[in-house]
Short mmCIF file of C-alpha atoms in Angstrom, two decimals:
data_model
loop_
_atom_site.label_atom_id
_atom_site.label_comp_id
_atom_site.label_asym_id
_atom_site.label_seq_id
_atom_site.Cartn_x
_atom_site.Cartn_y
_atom_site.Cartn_z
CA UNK A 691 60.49 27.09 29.14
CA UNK A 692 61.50 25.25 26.21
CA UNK A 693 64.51 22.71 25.32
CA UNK A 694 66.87 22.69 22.03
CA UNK A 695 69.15 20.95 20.23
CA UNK A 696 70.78 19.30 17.56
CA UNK A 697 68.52 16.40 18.18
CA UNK A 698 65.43 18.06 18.12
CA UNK A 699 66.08 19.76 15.03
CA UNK A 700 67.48 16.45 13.05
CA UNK A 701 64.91 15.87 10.15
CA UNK A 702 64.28 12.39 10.89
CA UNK A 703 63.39 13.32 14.37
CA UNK A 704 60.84 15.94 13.19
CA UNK A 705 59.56 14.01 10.33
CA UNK A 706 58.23 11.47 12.64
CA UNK A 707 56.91 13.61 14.98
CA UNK A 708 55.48 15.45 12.22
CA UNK A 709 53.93 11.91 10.88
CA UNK A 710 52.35 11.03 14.35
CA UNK A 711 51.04 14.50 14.58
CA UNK A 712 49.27 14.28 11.08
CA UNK A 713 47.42 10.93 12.36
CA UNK A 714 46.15 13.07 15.51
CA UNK A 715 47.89 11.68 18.07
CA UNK A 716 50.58 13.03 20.39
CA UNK A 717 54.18 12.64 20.43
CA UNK A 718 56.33 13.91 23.60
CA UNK A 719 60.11 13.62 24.46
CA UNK A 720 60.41 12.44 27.66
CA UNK A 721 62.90 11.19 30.42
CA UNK A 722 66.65 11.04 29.98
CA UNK A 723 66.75 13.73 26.88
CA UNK A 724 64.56 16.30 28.03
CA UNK A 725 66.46 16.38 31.16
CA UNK A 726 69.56 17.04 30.04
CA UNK A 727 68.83 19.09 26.98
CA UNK A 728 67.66 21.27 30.27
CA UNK A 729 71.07 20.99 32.37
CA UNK A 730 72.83 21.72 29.09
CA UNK A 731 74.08 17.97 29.28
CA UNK A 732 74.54 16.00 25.70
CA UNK A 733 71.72 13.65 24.82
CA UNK A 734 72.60 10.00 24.08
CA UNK A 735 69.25 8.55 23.39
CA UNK A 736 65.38 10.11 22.05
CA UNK A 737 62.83 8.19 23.96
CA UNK A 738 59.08 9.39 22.54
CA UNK A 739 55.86 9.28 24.59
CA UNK A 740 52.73 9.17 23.06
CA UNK A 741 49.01 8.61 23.09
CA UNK A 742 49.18 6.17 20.19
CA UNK A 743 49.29 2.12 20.29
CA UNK A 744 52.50 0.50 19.55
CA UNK A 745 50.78 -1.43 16.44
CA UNK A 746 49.66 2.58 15.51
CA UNK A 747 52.97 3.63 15.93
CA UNK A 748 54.12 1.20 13.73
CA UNK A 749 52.10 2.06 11.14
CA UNK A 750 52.43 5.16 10.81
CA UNK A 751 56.04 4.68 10.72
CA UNK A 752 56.36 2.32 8.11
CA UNK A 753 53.87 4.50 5.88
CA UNK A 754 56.34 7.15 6.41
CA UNK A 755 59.25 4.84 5.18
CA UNK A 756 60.60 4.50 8.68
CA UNK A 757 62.41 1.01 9.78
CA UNK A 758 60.32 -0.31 13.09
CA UNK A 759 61.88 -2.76 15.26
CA UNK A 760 59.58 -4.45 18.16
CA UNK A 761 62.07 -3.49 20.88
CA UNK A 762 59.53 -4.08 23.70
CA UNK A 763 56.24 -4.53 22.03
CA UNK A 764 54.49 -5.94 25.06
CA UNK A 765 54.95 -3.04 27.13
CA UNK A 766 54.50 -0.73 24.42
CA UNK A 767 57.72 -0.09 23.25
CA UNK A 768 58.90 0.29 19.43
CA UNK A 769 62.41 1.31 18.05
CA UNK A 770 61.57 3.82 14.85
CA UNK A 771 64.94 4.46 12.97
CA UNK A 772 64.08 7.58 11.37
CA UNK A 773 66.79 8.98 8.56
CA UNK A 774 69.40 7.26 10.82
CA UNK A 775 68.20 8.05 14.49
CA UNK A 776 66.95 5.61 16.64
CA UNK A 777 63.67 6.93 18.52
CA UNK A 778 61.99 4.40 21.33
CA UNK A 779 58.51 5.39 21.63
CA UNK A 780 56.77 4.19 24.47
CA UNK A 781 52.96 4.16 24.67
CA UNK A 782 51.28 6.32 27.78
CA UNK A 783 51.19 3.62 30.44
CA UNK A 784 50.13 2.92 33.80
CA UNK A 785 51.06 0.15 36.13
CA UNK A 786 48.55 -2.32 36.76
CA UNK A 787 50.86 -4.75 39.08
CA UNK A 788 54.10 -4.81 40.07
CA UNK A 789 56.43 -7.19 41.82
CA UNK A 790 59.56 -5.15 42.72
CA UNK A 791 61.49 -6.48 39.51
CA UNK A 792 58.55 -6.20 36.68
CA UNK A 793 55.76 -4.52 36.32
CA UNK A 794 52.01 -5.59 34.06
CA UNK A 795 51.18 -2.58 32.92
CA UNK A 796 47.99 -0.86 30.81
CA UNK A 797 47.98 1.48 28.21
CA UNK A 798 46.75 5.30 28.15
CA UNK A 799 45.98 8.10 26.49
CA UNK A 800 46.60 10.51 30.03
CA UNK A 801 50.21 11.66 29.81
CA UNK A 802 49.69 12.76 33.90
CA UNK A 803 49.17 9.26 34.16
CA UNK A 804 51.87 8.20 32.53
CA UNK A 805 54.11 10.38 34.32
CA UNK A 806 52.59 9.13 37.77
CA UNK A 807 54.46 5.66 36.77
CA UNK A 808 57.85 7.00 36.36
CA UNK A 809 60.85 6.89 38.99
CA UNK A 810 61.41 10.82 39.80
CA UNK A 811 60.29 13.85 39.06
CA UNK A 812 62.96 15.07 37.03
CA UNK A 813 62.32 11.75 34.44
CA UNK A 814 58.76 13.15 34.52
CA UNK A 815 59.36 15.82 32.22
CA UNK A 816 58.21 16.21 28.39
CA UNK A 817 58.85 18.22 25.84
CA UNK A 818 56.38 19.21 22.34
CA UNK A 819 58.53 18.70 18.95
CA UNK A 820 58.62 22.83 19.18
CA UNK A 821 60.60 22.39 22.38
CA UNK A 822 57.85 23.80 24.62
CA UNK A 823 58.30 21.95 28.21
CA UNK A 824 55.41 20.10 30.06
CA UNK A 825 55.68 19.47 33.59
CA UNK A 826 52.88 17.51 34.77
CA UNK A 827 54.51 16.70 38.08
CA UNK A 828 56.04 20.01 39.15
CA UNK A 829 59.49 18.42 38.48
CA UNK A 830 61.07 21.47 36.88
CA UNK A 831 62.09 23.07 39.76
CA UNK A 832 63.42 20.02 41.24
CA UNK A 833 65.50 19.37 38.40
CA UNK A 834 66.73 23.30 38.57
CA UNK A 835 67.15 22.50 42.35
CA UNK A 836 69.08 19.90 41.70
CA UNK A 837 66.89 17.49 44.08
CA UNK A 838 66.31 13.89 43.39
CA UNK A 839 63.17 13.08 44.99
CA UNK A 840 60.83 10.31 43.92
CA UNK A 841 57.59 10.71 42.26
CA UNK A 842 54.61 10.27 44.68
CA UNK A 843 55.31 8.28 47.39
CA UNK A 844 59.22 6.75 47.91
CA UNK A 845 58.21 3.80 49.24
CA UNK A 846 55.43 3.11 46.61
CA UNK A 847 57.58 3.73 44.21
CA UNK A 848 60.66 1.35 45.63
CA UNK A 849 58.26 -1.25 45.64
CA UNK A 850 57.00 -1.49 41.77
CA UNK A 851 60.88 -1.68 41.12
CA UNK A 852 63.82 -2.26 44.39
CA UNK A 853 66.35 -1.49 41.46
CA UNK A 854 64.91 2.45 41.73
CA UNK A 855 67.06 2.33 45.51
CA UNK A 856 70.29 1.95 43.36
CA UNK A 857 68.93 4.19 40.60
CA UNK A 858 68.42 6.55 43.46
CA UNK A 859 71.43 6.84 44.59
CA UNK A 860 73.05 6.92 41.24
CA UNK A 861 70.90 9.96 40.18
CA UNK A 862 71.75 11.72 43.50
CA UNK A 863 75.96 10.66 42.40
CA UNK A 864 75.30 12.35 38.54
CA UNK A 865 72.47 15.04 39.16
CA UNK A 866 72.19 15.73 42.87
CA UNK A 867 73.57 18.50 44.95
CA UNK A 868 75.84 17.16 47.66
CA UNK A 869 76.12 20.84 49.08
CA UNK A 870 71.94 20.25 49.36
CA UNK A 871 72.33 16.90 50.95
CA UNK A 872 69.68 13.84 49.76
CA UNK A 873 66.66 13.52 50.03
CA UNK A 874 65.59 11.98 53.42
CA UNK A 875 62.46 10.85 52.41
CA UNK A 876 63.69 9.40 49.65
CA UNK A 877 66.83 7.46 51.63
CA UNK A 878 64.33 6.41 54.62
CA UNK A 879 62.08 4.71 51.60
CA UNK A 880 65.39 2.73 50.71
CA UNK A 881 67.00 2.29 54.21
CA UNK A 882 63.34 0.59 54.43
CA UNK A 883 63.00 -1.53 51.46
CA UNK A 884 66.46 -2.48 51.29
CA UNK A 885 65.68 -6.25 51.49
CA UNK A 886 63.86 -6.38 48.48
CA UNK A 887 67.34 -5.97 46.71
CA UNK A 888 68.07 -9.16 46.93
CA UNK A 889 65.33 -10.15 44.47
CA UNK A 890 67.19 -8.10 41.74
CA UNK A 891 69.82 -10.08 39.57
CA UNK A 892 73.08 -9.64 40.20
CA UNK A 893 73.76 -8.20 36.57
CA UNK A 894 71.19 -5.46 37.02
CA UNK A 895 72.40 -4.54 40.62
CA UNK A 896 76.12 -4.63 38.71
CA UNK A 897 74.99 -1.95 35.34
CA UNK A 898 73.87 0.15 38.31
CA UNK A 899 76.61 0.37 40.69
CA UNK A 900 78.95 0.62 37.17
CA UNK A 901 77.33 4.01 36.21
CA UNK A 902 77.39 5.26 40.16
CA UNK A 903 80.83 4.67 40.69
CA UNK A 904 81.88 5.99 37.12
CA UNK A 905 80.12 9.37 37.99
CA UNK A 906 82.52 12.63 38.63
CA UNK A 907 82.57 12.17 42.11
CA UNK A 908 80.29 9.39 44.06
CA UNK A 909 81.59 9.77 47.32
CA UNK A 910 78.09 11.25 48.99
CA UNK A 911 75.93 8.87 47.07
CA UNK A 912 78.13 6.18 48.26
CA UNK A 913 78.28 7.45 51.59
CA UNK A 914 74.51 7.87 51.89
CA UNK A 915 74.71 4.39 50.18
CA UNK A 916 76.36 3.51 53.79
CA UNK A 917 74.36 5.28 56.39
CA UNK A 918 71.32 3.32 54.79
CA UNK A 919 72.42 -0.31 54.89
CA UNK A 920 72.72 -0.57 51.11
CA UNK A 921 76.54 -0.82 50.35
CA UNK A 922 77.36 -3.60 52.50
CA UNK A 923 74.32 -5.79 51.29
CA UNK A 924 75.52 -5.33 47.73
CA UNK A 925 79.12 -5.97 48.54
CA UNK A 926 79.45 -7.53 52.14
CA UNK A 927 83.05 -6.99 53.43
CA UNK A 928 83.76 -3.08 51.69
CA UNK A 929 85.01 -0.13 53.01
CA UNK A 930 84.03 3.29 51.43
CA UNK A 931 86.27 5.12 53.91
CA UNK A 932 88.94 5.89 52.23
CA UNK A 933 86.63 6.89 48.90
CA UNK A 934 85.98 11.12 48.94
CA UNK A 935 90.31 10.86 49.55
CA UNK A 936 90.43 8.83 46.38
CA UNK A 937 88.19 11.42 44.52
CA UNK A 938 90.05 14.31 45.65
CA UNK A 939 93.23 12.51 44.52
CA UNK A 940 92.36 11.66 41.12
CA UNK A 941 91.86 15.59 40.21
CA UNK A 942 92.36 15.54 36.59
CA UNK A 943 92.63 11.83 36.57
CA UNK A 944 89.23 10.85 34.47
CA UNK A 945 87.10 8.88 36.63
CA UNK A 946 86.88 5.01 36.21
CA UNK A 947 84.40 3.03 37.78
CA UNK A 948 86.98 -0.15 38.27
CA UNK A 949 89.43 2.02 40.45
CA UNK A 950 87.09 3.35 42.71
CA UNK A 951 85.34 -0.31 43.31
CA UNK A 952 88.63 -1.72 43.59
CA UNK A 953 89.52 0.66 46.74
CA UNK A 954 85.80 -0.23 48.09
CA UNK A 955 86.62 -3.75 48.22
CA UNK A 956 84.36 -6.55 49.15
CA UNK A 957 84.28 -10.35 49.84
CA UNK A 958 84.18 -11.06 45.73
CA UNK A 959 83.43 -7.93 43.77
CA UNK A 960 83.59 -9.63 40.61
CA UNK A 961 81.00 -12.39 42.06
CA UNK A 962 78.50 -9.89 43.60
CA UNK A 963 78.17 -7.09 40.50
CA UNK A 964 78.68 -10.04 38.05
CA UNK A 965 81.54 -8.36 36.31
CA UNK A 966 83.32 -10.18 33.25
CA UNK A 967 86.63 -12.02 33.54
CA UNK A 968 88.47 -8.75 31.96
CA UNK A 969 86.93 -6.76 34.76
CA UNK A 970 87.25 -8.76 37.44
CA UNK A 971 90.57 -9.70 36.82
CA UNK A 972 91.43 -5.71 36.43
CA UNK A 973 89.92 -4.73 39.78
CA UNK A 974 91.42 -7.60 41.93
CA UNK A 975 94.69 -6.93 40.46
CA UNK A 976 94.26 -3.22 41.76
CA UNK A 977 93.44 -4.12 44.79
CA UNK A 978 96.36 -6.93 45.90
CA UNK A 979 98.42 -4.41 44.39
CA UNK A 980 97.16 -1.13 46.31
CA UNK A 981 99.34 -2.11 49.87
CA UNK A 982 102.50 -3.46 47.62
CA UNK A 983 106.05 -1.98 47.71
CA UNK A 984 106.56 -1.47 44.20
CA UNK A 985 107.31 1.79 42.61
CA UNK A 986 104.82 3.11 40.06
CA UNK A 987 106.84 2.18 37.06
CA UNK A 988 107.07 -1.42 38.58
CA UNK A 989 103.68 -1.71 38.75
CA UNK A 990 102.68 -0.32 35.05
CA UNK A 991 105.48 -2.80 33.95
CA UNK A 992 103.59 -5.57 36.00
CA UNK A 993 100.04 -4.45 35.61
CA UNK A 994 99.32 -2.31 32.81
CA UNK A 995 99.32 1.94 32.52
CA UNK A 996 95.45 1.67 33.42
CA UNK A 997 95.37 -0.45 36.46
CA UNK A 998 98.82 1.12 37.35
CA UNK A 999 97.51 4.53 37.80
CA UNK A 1000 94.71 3.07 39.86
CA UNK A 1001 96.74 1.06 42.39
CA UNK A 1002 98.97 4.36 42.89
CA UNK A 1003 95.87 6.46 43.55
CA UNK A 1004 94.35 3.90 45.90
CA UNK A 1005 97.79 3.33 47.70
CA UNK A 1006 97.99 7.01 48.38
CA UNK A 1007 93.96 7.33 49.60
CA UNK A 1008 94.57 4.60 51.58
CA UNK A 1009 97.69 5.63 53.77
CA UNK A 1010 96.11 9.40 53.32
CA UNK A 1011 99.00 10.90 51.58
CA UNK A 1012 100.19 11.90 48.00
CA UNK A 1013 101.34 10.26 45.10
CA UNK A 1014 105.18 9.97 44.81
CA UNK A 1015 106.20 13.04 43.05
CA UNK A 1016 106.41 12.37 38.64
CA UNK A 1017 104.27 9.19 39.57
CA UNK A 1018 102.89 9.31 35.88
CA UNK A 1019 105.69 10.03 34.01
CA UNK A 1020 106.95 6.80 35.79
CA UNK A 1021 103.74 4.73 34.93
CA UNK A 1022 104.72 5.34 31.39
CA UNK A 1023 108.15 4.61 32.08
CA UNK A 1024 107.12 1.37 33.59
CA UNK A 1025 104.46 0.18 30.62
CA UNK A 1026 107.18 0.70 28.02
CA UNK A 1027 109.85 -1.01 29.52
CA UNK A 1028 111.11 -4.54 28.48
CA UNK A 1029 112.43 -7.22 30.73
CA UNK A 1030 115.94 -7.82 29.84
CA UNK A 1031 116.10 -11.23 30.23
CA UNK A 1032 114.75 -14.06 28.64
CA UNK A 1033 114.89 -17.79 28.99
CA UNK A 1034 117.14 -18.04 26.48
CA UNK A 1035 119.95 -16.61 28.39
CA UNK A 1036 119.91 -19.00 31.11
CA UNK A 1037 119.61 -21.99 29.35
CA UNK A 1038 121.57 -24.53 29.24
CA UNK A 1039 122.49 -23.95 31.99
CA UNK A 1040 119.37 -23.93 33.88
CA UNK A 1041 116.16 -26.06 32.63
CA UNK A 1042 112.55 -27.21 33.22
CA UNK A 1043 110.62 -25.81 36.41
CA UNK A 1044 114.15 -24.09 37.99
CA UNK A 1045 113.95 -22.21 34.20
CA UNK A 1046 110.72 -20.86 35.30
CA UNK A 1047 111.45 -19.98 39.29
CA UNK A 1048 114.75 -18.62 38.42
CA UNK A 1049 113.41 -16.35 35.82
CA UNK A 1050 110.60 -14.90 38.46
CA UNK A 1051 113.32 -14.70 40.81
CA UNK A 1052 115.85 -12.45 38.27
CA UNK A 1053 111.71 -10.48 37.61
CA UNK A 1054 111.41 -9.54 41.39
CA UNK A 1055 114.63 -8.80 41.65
CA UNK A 1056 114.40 -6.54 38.52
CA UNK A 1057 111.06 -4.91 39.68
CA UNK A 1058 112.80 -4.07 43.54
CA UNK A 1059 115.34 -2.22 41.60
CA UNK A 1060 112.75 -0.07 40.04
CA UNK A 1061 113.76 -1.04 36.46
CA UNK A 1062 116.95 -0.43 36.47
CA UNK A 1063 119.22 -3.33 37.05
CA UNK A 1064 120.52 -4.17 33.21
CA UNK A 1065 120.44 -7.23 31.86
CA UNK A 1066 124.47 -7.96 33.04
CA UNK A 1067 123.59 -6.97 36.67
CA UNK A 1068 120.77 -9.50 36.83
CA UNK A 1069 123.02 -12.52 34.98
CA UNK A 1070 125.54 -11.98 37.57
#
């Protein structure tokens, strides 16, 4: 079987292959590119494997004219911008030790052993610059299958890195087949390490439960997420209930990772993912918002298009029913409105901190009528 693409084919790409080559050594896509280029999904980054040191690397780089940046020289990593594309090439590794967050690893010229390292067996796939696959783990037809299953055993596995339970479940939200169901080795090995979570930060256990929740439909993965004990040790207090109604709601809706963990819920979302102010504020707004009485043009006028369309959707997954008929027509209704009345037209009359409480109370009184009270009606 063998892979394409643009990316392949760019002649930076195949220049430095070409260089590595030339010097006698070895140089394999791996991971994240050659499993998509196989599912037909776009490629984002070109990680390289190869038998060659990262100080070799480097030097045959820079003899090629290529820009080298010591991305993660320690653990064998270098950044080689060739003719404008970035290409991380990794030395063949294997662990030595591992904690559960980091690992000390050693380098090697075995590429089975450097695929006996990785997470799962669709990650352990490589690919010759001519495209040709290599499949030292028998992950092929695990990828075909759909089937996230981790490499060797789960458990061993878990324990060189806890963040591979979330990673698990996030593979099994993008690349799994729900129809197939996950792997039950694979959730027993997380069900059973799930403590060792708590040793991750909270900003690594947050960029992984971003990229779950922004997937096409995370219900199962979230729902598996459940049945193991995870969810509600990463965010005590939620509820995914109401989540597969929410995804069947959104239909055409693109998917945003902020609606979906605003409907989850939690003690303090933004505490326990560490998300920024922007985000935080977005999804708690979402959420006080999600049981209100205000129409949907109300709320874009209070809250934005964005989080509008999310409190709608969440409203309606919660109480299990539809979205009020033209419900985004409204939304943009709503977030181009302007409040008729400003301070100006009470004053005199009216000064200080009464300016400011009657001007919220003319606001609600303007948002209850769904926008339409004019500026006259709400002076009266």
């Amino acid at each position: 079987m063998k892979i394409s693409g643009d990316w392949i084919d760019h002649p930076g790409t195949q220049a430095f292959c070409a260089a590595v080559a030339q010097a006698g050594y070895q140089a394999l896509f791996v991971g994240g590119c050659v499993r998509n280029a196989l599912l037909g999904v776009a490629v984002a980054d070109v990680d390289i494997a190869t038998d060659a040191r990262p100080e070799t690397v480097s030097n045959i780089a820079e003899k090629a004219g290529f820009r080298v940046i010591p991305t993660g020289i320690e653990h064998g990593t270098v950044t080689v911008i060739a003719r404008g594309v970035a290409h991380e090439v990794t030395t063949f590794r294997r662990d030595v030790e591992t904690d559960g967050r980091r690992a000390v690893v050693a380098f090697s010229s075995d590429v089975a052993e450097d695929a006996a390292r990785r997470d799962f067996t669709m990650n352990a796939l490589y690919a010759r610059v001519d495209g040709s696959v290599l499949d030292p783990l028998a992950g092929l037809g695990d990828l075909i299958a759909r089937r996230v299953r981790f490499v060797g055993e789960a458990e061993a596995r878990i324990r060189e890195d806890y963040l591979r339970i979330l990673r698990f479940f996030r593979f099994y939200a993008v690349y799994g087949d729900p129809m197939a169901g996950i792997d039950a080795e694979g959730l027993a090995a997380c069900a059973a390490n799930a403590e060792g979570i708590d040793d991750l930060s909270r900003e690594r256990i947050g960029a992984e439960m971003r990229k779950l929740l922004a997937a096409r439909d995370p219900a199962p993965a979230i729902a598996a997420m459940v049945q193991a004990g995870i969810l509600a040790q990463i965010l005590p207090g939620s509820d995914a209930k109401a989540l597969a109604i929410l995804i069947h709601l959104e239909g055409d809706v693109p998917p945003r990772w902020q609606r979906r963990l605003a409907l989850l819920g939690g003690a303090d979302p933004g505490g326990d993912l560490r998300l920024s102010k922007a985000e935080t504020g977005s999804v708690t707004a979402v959420r006080d918002e999600m049981a209100s009485p205000l129409t949907p043009a109300a709320l874009a006028w209070k809250l934005g298009a964005e989080d509008a369309c999310d409190a709608v959707l969440c409203r309606a997954a919660l109480f299990e029913t539809l979205p009020s008929p033209g419900w985004q027509a409204e939304i943009a209704r709503g977030a181009a409105a302007v409040f008729p009345v400003s301070a100006a037209d009470l004053m005199p009359g009216v000064q200080g901190a009464a300016l400011g409480k009657k001007l919220r109370e003319i606001q609600a009184r303007w948002l209850a009528s769904d926008l339409v009270l004019r500026k006259s009606d709400l002076l009266a």
